[in-house]
Amino acid sequence: MSTATIGSPSDRSARSPTIAGSASNRADHVKFLIFAAAVLTMPIWLSPVGAAYPDLVQKFAIYGIFAIGFNILFGLTGYLSFGHAAFLGVGSYAAVWSFKLLTMNIVPAMLFGVLAGGVFALLIGYVSLRRSGIYFSILTLAFAQMSYNLAYSVLTPITNGETGLQLAHGDPRVLDGPAGAGLPSTNLFGVETVGYSGFYVCAVALILAYYLALRITRSPFGMTLRAIKSNQNRMNYTGFNTRPYTLAAFVISGMYAGLAGSLMAVVDPLAGAERMQWTASGEVVLMTILGGSGTLLGPVLGAGIIKYFENIFSAFNDQVLSRMFDFLPAGLGDLMVDLVQPFVGDGWHLTLGVLFMLIVIFLPGGVMEGVSRVAGRLRRVRSDRTG
Amino acid sequence: MAILDVRDVCKDFGGLRALNRVNLTIREGAVHAIIGPNGAGKSTLLNCFVGRLTPDTGTVTFNGKSLLGIRPHEINQAGVARVFQTPEIFADLSLVENVTIPALAKRDGGFRMDLWSRVDTHADVRDHAEAVLEDVGLADKRHAHAGSLSRGDKRRLELAMCLVQDPKLLLLDEPTAGMSRADTNATIDLLQRIGERGITKIVIEHDMTVVFTLAHTISVMAQGTMIAEGTPEEIKSNPKVQEAYLGGAHP
Ligand SMILES: Nc1ncnc2c1ncn2[C@@H]1O[C@H](COP(=O)(O)OP(=O)(O)O)[C@@H](O)[C@H]1O
Ligand SMILES: [Mg+2]
């Protein structure tokens, strides 16, 4: 009955019972502390790979939150949504409206983002969850595309159409004092949240988001979701009313997306409909599967990997390429440029596609499966030596 | 007293009449076997008890309440548990989790939103689950993946998942199919032991040893119709039954 075959742990059946199901309280807390430390120190340990600048680490944190939430629906419950970017977009709009009408303080903006994502997910989830499998996926995709199109047409008064929703001098901002000369920047009770302080806001949000996902995974609710993914039919004959469980999972993941969307507005206070496009919905699916669906850390890793490579590969253009292959004889250099060119710049999605295919074929459990395979081999080597 | 009462139930699949005016009364505390050749409609009848199918006509009453139009999880919460003909378990989960989940449903009802506490701190359900696994002889495999079990063990696990709920009525659809002789005997022992707790059971079974050992009453079905009912002795000597079933389709 599982709706998600990609990344399902069937081929790991011989090993640990469930990736997310066991582990002691203590081990969980140690892992959580390591995770929190790693997130907060990203600007340090990412500098050797040239990724330690605010714009990029902010993205890692924001998309990490988006993917963690998506995984609660897809990885735990087994429902593959192709429309989660809609909640991301709604979160952004809600946050920008909070900036325009109420205050540049980010706390209300984030609360409204989460709330808007949750309410919107409740509506879409209520209808989409009447079906499962591919029909569910198609329904979510259709709703998200509808939202995207509405944002450009009927809803222009709310979304400001193609221009996108932005701050303006005439905004009321009723809770803030009179505006200065320029446009104000976002702040956390007076502390501006631009650059690295913006990153630390996102980082703390990511850490809290991870902790909540950890609690959910280990809770009776989380175990129920995993059982629904494994055999929904059995759940019904076991006395569970599965619909409210799946709807709750859907709404929670919508709230995560709304939070991520509001953080996008926190670090850059504007919102556009392109955030709701199906490509953005597809991206979070790729992140989750690439990192390892159903695991806690995998989605965050997947988000980081994709955003990192997007950053590198999309920066290449013809000039950069010809400089790279300078050292080769002229004809050969041009040939290399022609060969590589389709995979970089705007063509980076081609690289992403190849990367994704390789992962799904060779590591169906994503990067996390690779990690546990390596860890397993190391353990075996060590026990061979001692035993 | 009747715990389950079935009156004039009919069910058609397209042109095929799978159930034809079936009547059945199950006494509280009884072990009632339903036998009959493949395709007789036995599983279809059970489907009408758990909300998987709705009969075209007729009534199904459990403890004085109609089961028609009630959803499967509500029927389970009312006290009806079922072991399916092909085991329905949570293949991706460990054995303990497989049994903990039904225990949670029994304790917390059809929906409860507890997303903060750790499952392993719910000692009551955990201990109960472990005890039932011990009962069915799967304790040593409790941390294994349910999907990795043999067919016989999967059936035993599914039985544990039902027993942990302490149901009023237990439906067993061919509980020993695919089991070795030894496993079948172990299952008979187990069912006899739980029989002492007074759970009413309906058993569909091809293995006549199982049927004649366990059942107080036997109903015989053929082509969607109940053709006989009686004690094991009466059924053994019934010529209609021998023709339809014992002598014919089955060795
Ligand atoms: N869902 C269904 N759709 C169509 N035909 C069905 C369905 N379920 C059972 N049948 C048919 O009904 C008849 C009775 O099946 P079943 O109850 O499974 O028999 P038994 O369990 O006694 O072997 C068979 O002919 C079977 O093919
Ligand atoms: Mg059958």
mmCIF file of C-alpha atoms in Angstrom, chain A residues 63-297:
data_model
loop_
_atom_site.group_PDB
_atom_site.id
_atom_site.type_symbol
_atom_site.label_atom_id
_atom_site.label_comp_id
_atom_site.label_asym_id
_atom_site.label_seq_id
_atom_site.Cartn_x
_atom_site.Cartn_y
_atom_site.Cartn_z
ATOM 1 C CA TYR A 63 15.505 24.981 2.214
ATOM 2 C CA GLY A 64 16.554 22.650 5.025
ATOM 3 C CA ILE A 65 13.401 23.654 6.922
ATOM 4 C CA PHE A 66 11.298 23.251 3.791
ATOM 5 C CA ALA A 67 12.687 19.752 3.194
ATOM 6 C CA ILE A 68 12.360 18.613 6.831
ATOM 7 C CA GLY A 69 8.684 19.531 6.724
ATOM 8 C CA PHE A 70 8.180 17.896 3.357
ATOM 9 C CA ASN A 71 9.747 14.729 4.711
ATOM 10 C CA ILE A 72 7.135 14.513 7.485
ATOM 11 C CA LEU A 73 4.523 14.068 4.793
ATOM 12 C CA PHE A 74 6.539 12.122 2.228
ATOM 13 C CA GLY A 75 9.180 10.285 4.235
ATOM 14 C CA LEU A 76 7.082 9.396 7.258
ATOM 15 C CA THR A 77 3.540 9.173 5.910
ATOM 16 C CA GLY A 78 4.275 8.088 2.343
ATOM 17 C CA TYR A 79 2.269 10.766 0.557
ATOM 18 C CA LEU A 80 4.189 12.359 -2.311
ATOM 19 C CA SER A 81 3.049 15.948 -2.733
ATOM 20 C CA PHE A 82 3.992 17.750 -5.926
ATOM 21 C CA GLY A 83 2.586 21.061 -4.776
ATOM 22 C CA HIS A 84 4.411 22.068 -1.634
ATOM 23 C CA ALA A 85 5.845 25.223 -3.154
ATOM 24 C CA ALA A 86 2.356 26.715 -2.899
ATOM 25 C CA PHE A 87 2.728 26.821 0.890
ATOM 26 C CA LEU A 88 6.195 28.308 0.559
ATOM 27 C CA GLY A 89 4.774 31.099 -1.589
ATOM 28 C CA VAL A 90 1.837 31.722 0.727
ATOM 29 C CA GLY A 91 4.245 32.007 3.663
ATOM 30 C CA SER A 92 6.268 34.610 1.786
ATOM 31 C CA TYR A 93 3.222 36.693 0.884
ATOM 32 C CA ALA A 94 1.923 36.581 4.453
ATOM 33 C CA ALA A 95 5.290 37.719 5.804
ATOM 34 C CA VAL A 96 5.630 40.591 3.348
ATOM 35 C CA TRP A 97 2.094 41.744 4.162
ATOM 36 C CA SER A 98 3.020 41.687 7.828
ATOM 37 C CA PHE A 99 6.033 43.880 6.972
ATOM 38 C CA LYS A 100 3.841 46.244 4.971
ATOM 39 C CA LEU A 101 0.879 46.552 7.297
ATOM 40 C CA LEU A 102 2.138 45.862 10.806
ATOM 41 C CA THR A 103 5.822 46.021 11.488
ATOM 42 C CA MET A 104 9.262 45.196 10.163
ATOM 43 C CA ASN A 105 9.752 42.981 13.209
ATOM 44 C CA ILE A 106 10.200 39.454 11.887
ATOM 45 C CA VAL A 107 8.378 37.641 14.696
ATOM 46 C CA PRO A 108 4.816 38.475 13.564
ATOM 47 C CA ALA A 109 5.891 37.912 9.957
ATOM 48 C CA MET A 110 7.100 34.408 10.748
ATOM 49 C CA LEU A 111 3.993 33.610 12.788
ATOM 50 C CA PHE A 112 1.749 34.750 9.947
ATOM 51 C CA GLY A 113 3.832 32.768 7.484
ATOM 52 C CA VAL A 114 3.413 29.564 9.498
ATOM 53 C CA LEU A 115 -0.273 30.224 10.028
ATOM 54 C CA ALA A 116 -0.943 30.997 6.369
ATOM 55 C CA GLY A 117 0.960 27.894 5.258
ATOM 56 C CA GLY A 118 -1.027 25.783 7.730
ATOM 57 C CA VAL A 119 -4.453 27.124 6.795
ATOM 58 C CA PHE A 120 -3.751 26.810 3.085
ATOM 59 C CA ALA A 121 -2.465 23.264 3.616
ATOM 60 C CA LEU A 122 -5.623 22.413 5.542
ATOM 61 C CA LEU A 123 -7.766 23.403 2.559
ATOM 62 C CA ILE A 124 -5.673 21.698 -0.102
ATOM 63 C CA GLY A 125 -4.922 18.672 2.062
ATOM 64 C CA TYR A 126 -8.561 18.151 2.930
ATOM 65 C CA VAL A 127 -9.431 17.696 -0.739
ATOM 66 C CA SER A 128 -6.238 16.008 -1.986
ATOM 67 C CA LEU A 129 -6.142 13.370 0.758
ATOM 68 C CA ARG A 130 -9.397 11.913 -0.508
ATOM 69 C CA ARG A 131 -7.130 10.086 -2.920
ATOM 70 C CA SER A 132 -3.812 8.335 -2.448
ATOM 71 C CA GLY A 133 -0.860 7.383 -4.629
ATOM 72 C CA ILE A 134 -0.466 9.050 -7.990
ATOM 73 C CA TYR A 135 -3.925 10.649 -7.817
ATOM 74 C CA PHE A 136 -2.981 12.439 -4.618
ATOM 75 C CA SER A 137 0.231 13.695 -6.234
ATOM 76 C CA ILE A 138 -1.644 14.972 -9.283
ATOM 77 C CA LEU A 139 -4.213 16.753 -7.118
ATOM 78 C CA THR A 140 -1.537 18.590 -5.133
ATOM 79 C CA LEU A 141 0.219 19.518 -8.364
ATOM 80 C CA ALA A 142 -3.026 20.850 -9.825
ATOM 81 C CA PHE A 143 -3.804 22.924 -6.731
ATOM 82 C CA ALA A 144 -0.325 24.419 -6.661
ATOM 83 C CA GLN A 145 -0.455 25.332 -10.342
ATOM 84 C CA MET A 146 -3.868 26.854 -9.775
ATOM 85 C CA SER A 147 -2.488 28.963 -6.938
ATOM 86 C CA TYR A 148 0.412 30.004 -9.135
ATOM 87 C CA ASN A 149 -1.920 31.118 -11.904
ATOM 88 C CA LEU A 150 -4.301 32.865 -9.526
ATOM 89 C CA ALA A 151 -1.391 34.814 -8.073
ATOM 90 C CA TYR A 152 -0.789 36.208 -11.548
ATOM 91 C CA SER A 153 -4.421 36.939 -12.359
ATOM 92 C CA VAL A 154 -7.387 37.265 -9.998
ATOM 93 C CA LEU A 155 -5.286 37.705 -6.898
ATOM 94 C CA THR A 156 -3.126 40.529 -8.236
ATOM 95 C CA PRO A 157 -4.406 42.918 -5.531
ATOM 96 C CA ILE A 158 -2.875 40.593 -2.933
ATOM 97 C CA THR A 159 0.181 39.383 -4.831
ATOM 98 C CA ASN A 160 0.970 42.371 -7.037
ATOM 99 C CA GLY A 161 1.144 40.007 -10.029
ATOM 100 C CA GLU A 162 4.322 39.768 -12.061
ATOM 101 C CA THR A 163 6.132 42.570 -10.270
ATOM 102 C CA GLY A 164 5.833 40.714 -6.986
ATOM 103 C CA LEU A 165 4.931 42.022 -3.573
ATOM 104 C CA GLN A 166 7.431 44.573 -2.247
ATOM 105 C CA LEU A 167 7.877 47.130 0.469
ATOM 106 C CA ALA A 168 6.882 50.692 -0.393
ATOM 107 C CA HIS A 169 7.149 54.133 1.170
ATOM 108 C CA GLY A 170 3.403 54.437 1.546
ATOM 109 C CA ASP A 171 3.025 51.215 3.629
ATOM 110 C CA PRO A 172 1.155 51.827 6.894
ATOM 111 C CA ARG A 173 3.298 49.649 9.237
ATOM 112 C CA VAL A 174 0.997 50.615 12.059
ATOM 113 C CA LEU A 175 3.133 49.152 14.840
ATOM 114 C CA ASP A 176 6.360 50.875 13.768
ATOM 115 C CA GLY A 177 7.135 54.552 14.286
ATOM 116 C CA PRO A 178 7.214 57.031 11.391
ATOM 117 C CA ALA A 179 9.397 55.837 8.504
ATOM 118 C CA GLY A 180 12.820 57.295 7.778
ATOM 119 C CA ALA A 181 14.009 58.335 4.338
ATOM 120 C CA GLY A 182 14.799 54.927 2.789
ATOM 121 C CA LEU A 183 12.948 51.623 2.947
ATOM 122 C CA PRO A 184 13.289 50.063 6.412
ATOM 123 C CA SER A 185 15.017 46.731 6.908
ATOM 124 C CA THR A 186 13.696 43.707 8.738
ATOM 125 C CA ASN A 187 14.576 43.421 12.394
ATOM 126 C CA LEU A 188 14.216 41.274 15.474
ATOM 127 C CA PHE A 189 13.075 43.688 18.171
ATOM 128 C CA GLY A 190 15.358 46.389 16.835
ATOM 129 C CA VAL A 191 18.307 44.219 15.739
ATOM 130 C CA GLU A 192 18.539 44.310 11.953
ATOM 131 C CA THR A 193 18.273 40.860 10.374
ATOM 132 C CA VAL A 194 20.363 41.323 7.263
ATOM 133 C CA GLY A 195 23.511 39.445 6.286
ATOM 134 C CA TYR A 196 24.821 37.122 8.972
ATOM 135 C CA SER A 197 22.263 38.106 11.586
ATOM 136 C CA GLY A 198 19.634 37.065 9.022
ATOM 137 C CA PHE A 199 21.448 33.769 8.716
ATOM 138 C CA TYR A 200 21.405 33.226 12.475
ATOM 139 C CA VAL A 201 17.655 33.763 12.538
ATOM 140 C CA CYS A 202 17.283 31.086 9.846
ATOM 141 C CA ALA A 203 19.760 28.808 11.622
ATOM 142 C CA VAL A 204 17.877 28.944 14.915
ATOM 143 C CA ALA A 205 14.622 28.304 13.057
ATOM 144 C CA LEU A 206 16.230 25.285 11.353
ATOM 145 C CA ILE A 207 17.446 23.906 14.676
ATOM 146 C CA LEU A 208 14.001 24.251 16.234
ATOM 147 C CA ALA A 209 12.395 22.763 13.122
ATOM 148 C CA TYR A 210 14.755 19.795 13.339
ATOM 149 C CA TYR A 211 14.035 19.306 17.020
ATOM 150 C CA LEU A 212 10.284 19.291 16.438
ATOM 151 C CA ALA A 213 10.719 16.778 13.610
ATOM 152 C CA LEU A 214 12.787 14.610 15.956
ATOM 153 C CA ARG A 215 10.061 14.699 18.604
ATOM 154 C CA ILE A 216 7.394 13.895 16.013
ATOM 155 C CA THR A 217 9.394 10.987 14.608
ATOM 156 C CA ARG A 218 9.805 9.355 18.019
ATOM 157 C CA SER A 219 6.227 10.039 19.195
ATOM 158 C CA PRO A 220 3.158 7.803 18.978
ATOM 159 C CA PHE A 221 1.927 10.182 16.257
ATOM 160 C CA GLY A 222 5.119 9.632 14.257
ATOM 161 C CA MET A 223 4.933 5.873 14.659
ATOM 162 C CA THR A 224 1.337 5.995 13.470
ATOM 163 C CA LEU A 225 2.433 7.930 10.377
ATOM 164 C CA ARG A 226 5.115 5.347 9.612
ATOM 165 C CA ALA A 227 2.565 2.578 9.988
ATOM 166 C CA ILE A 228 0.227 4.392 7.596
ATOM 167 C CA LYS A 229 3.047 4.558 5.067
ATOM 168 C CA SER A 230 3.744 0.883 5.545
ATOM 169 C CA ASN A 231 0.160 -0.411 5.315
ATOM 170 C CA GLN A 232 -2.744 2.014 5.450
ATOM 171 C CA ASN A 233 -5.253 -0.755 4.866
ATOM 172 C CA ARG A 234 -4.111 -2.578 7.983
ATOM 173 C CA MET A 235 -4.336 0.663 9.954
ATOM 174 C CA ASN A 236 -8.035 0.991 9.230
ATOM 175 C CA TYR A 237 -8.738 -2.563 10.358
ATOM 176 C CA THR A 238 -6.589 -1.867 13.423
ATOM 177 C CA GLY A 239 -8.915 0.848 14.656
ATOM 178 C CA PHE A 240 -7.145 3.960 13.386
ATOM 179 C CA ASN A 241 -9.039 6.714 11.671
ATOM 180 C CA THR A 242 -6.208 7.420 9.247
ATOM 181 C CA ARG A 243 -7.642 10.520 7.548
ATOM 182 C CA PRO A 244 -7.059 12.987 10.438
ATOM 183 C CA TYR A 245 -3.541 11.599 10.829
ATOM 184 C CA THR A 246 -2.651 12.165 7.195
ATOM 185 C CA LEU A 247 -4.305 15.578 7.266
ATOM 186 C CA ALA A 248 -2.337 16.544 10.382
ATOM 187 C CA ALA A 249 0.891 15.446 8.679
ATOM 188 C CA PHE A 250 -0.072 17.473 5.619
ATOM 189 C CA VAL A 251 -0.831 20.591 7.654
ATOM 190 C CA ILE A 252 2.362 20.303 9.705
ATOM 191 C CA SER A 253 4.449 20.028 6.549
ATOM 192 C CA GLY A 254 2.526 22.998 5.126
ATOM 193 C CA MET A 255 3.428 25.004 8.232
ATOM 194 C CA TYR A 256 7.101 24.112 7.797
ATOM 195 C CA ALA A 257 6.855 25.350 4.203
ATOM 196 C CA GLY A 258 5.114 28.519 5.367
ATOM 197 C CA LEU A 259 7.925 29.130 7.854
ATOM 198 C CA ALA A 260 10.528 28.628 5.128
ATOM 199 C CA GLY A 261 8.630 31.034 2.877
ATOM 200 C CA SER A 262 8.444 33.676 5.595
ATOM 201 C CA LEU A 263 12.192 33.361 6.196
ATOM 202 C CA MET A 264 12.796 34.023 2.510
ATOM 203 C CA ALA A 265 10.951 37.286 3.048
ATOM 204 C CA VAL A 266 12.879 37.961 6.241
ATOM 205 C CA VAL A 267 16.233 37.864 4.463
ATOM 206 C CA ASP A 268 14.896 39.586 1.362
ATOM 207 C CA PRO A 269 11.514 41.287 1.878
ATOM 208 C CA LEU A 270 9.720 40.531 -1.351
ATOM 209 C CA ALA A 271 7.471 37.741 -2.592
ATOM 210 C CA GLY A 272 6.763 36.578 -6.121
ATOM 211 C CA ALA A 273 4.519 33.930 -7.622
ATOM 212 C CA GLU A 274 7.462 32.079 -9.181
ATOM 213 C CA ARG A 275 8.109 30.705 -5.699
ATOM 214 C CA MET A 276 4.957 28.610 -6.145
ATOM 215 C CA GLN A 277 5.879 27.158 -9.500
ATOM 216 C CA TRP A 278 5.931 23.401 -10.007
ATOM 217 C CA THR A 279 9.684 23.418 -10.487
ATOM 218 C CA ALA A 280 10.013 24.650 -6.909
ATOM 219 C CA SER A 281 7.683 21.875 -5.739
ATOM 220 C CA GLY A 282 9.763 19.352 -7.645
ATOM 221 C CA GLU A 283 12.959 20.671 -6.121
ATOM 222 C CA VAL A 284 11.957 19.791 -2.567
ATOM 223 C CA VAL A 285 11.068 16.277 -3.715
ATOM 224 C CA LEU A 286 14.558 15.940 -5.178
ATOM 225 C CA MET A 287 16.169 17.327 -2.030
ATOM 226 C CA THR A 288 14.369 14.838 0.185
ATOM 227 C CA ILE A 289 15.057 11.793 -1.961
ATOM 228 C CA LEU A 290 18.636 12.814 -2.661
ATOM 229 C CA GLY A 291 19.384 13.197 1.039
ATOM 230 C CA GLY A 292 17.369 10.189 2.166
ATOM 231 C CA SER A 293 13.620 10.273 2.674
ATOM 232 C CA GLY A 294 12.341 9.058 6.008
ATOM 233 C CA THR A 295 15.547 10.047 7.784
ATOM 234 C CA LEU A 296 15.867 13.116 9.961
ATOM 235 C CA LEU A 297 19.098 14.497 8.609
#
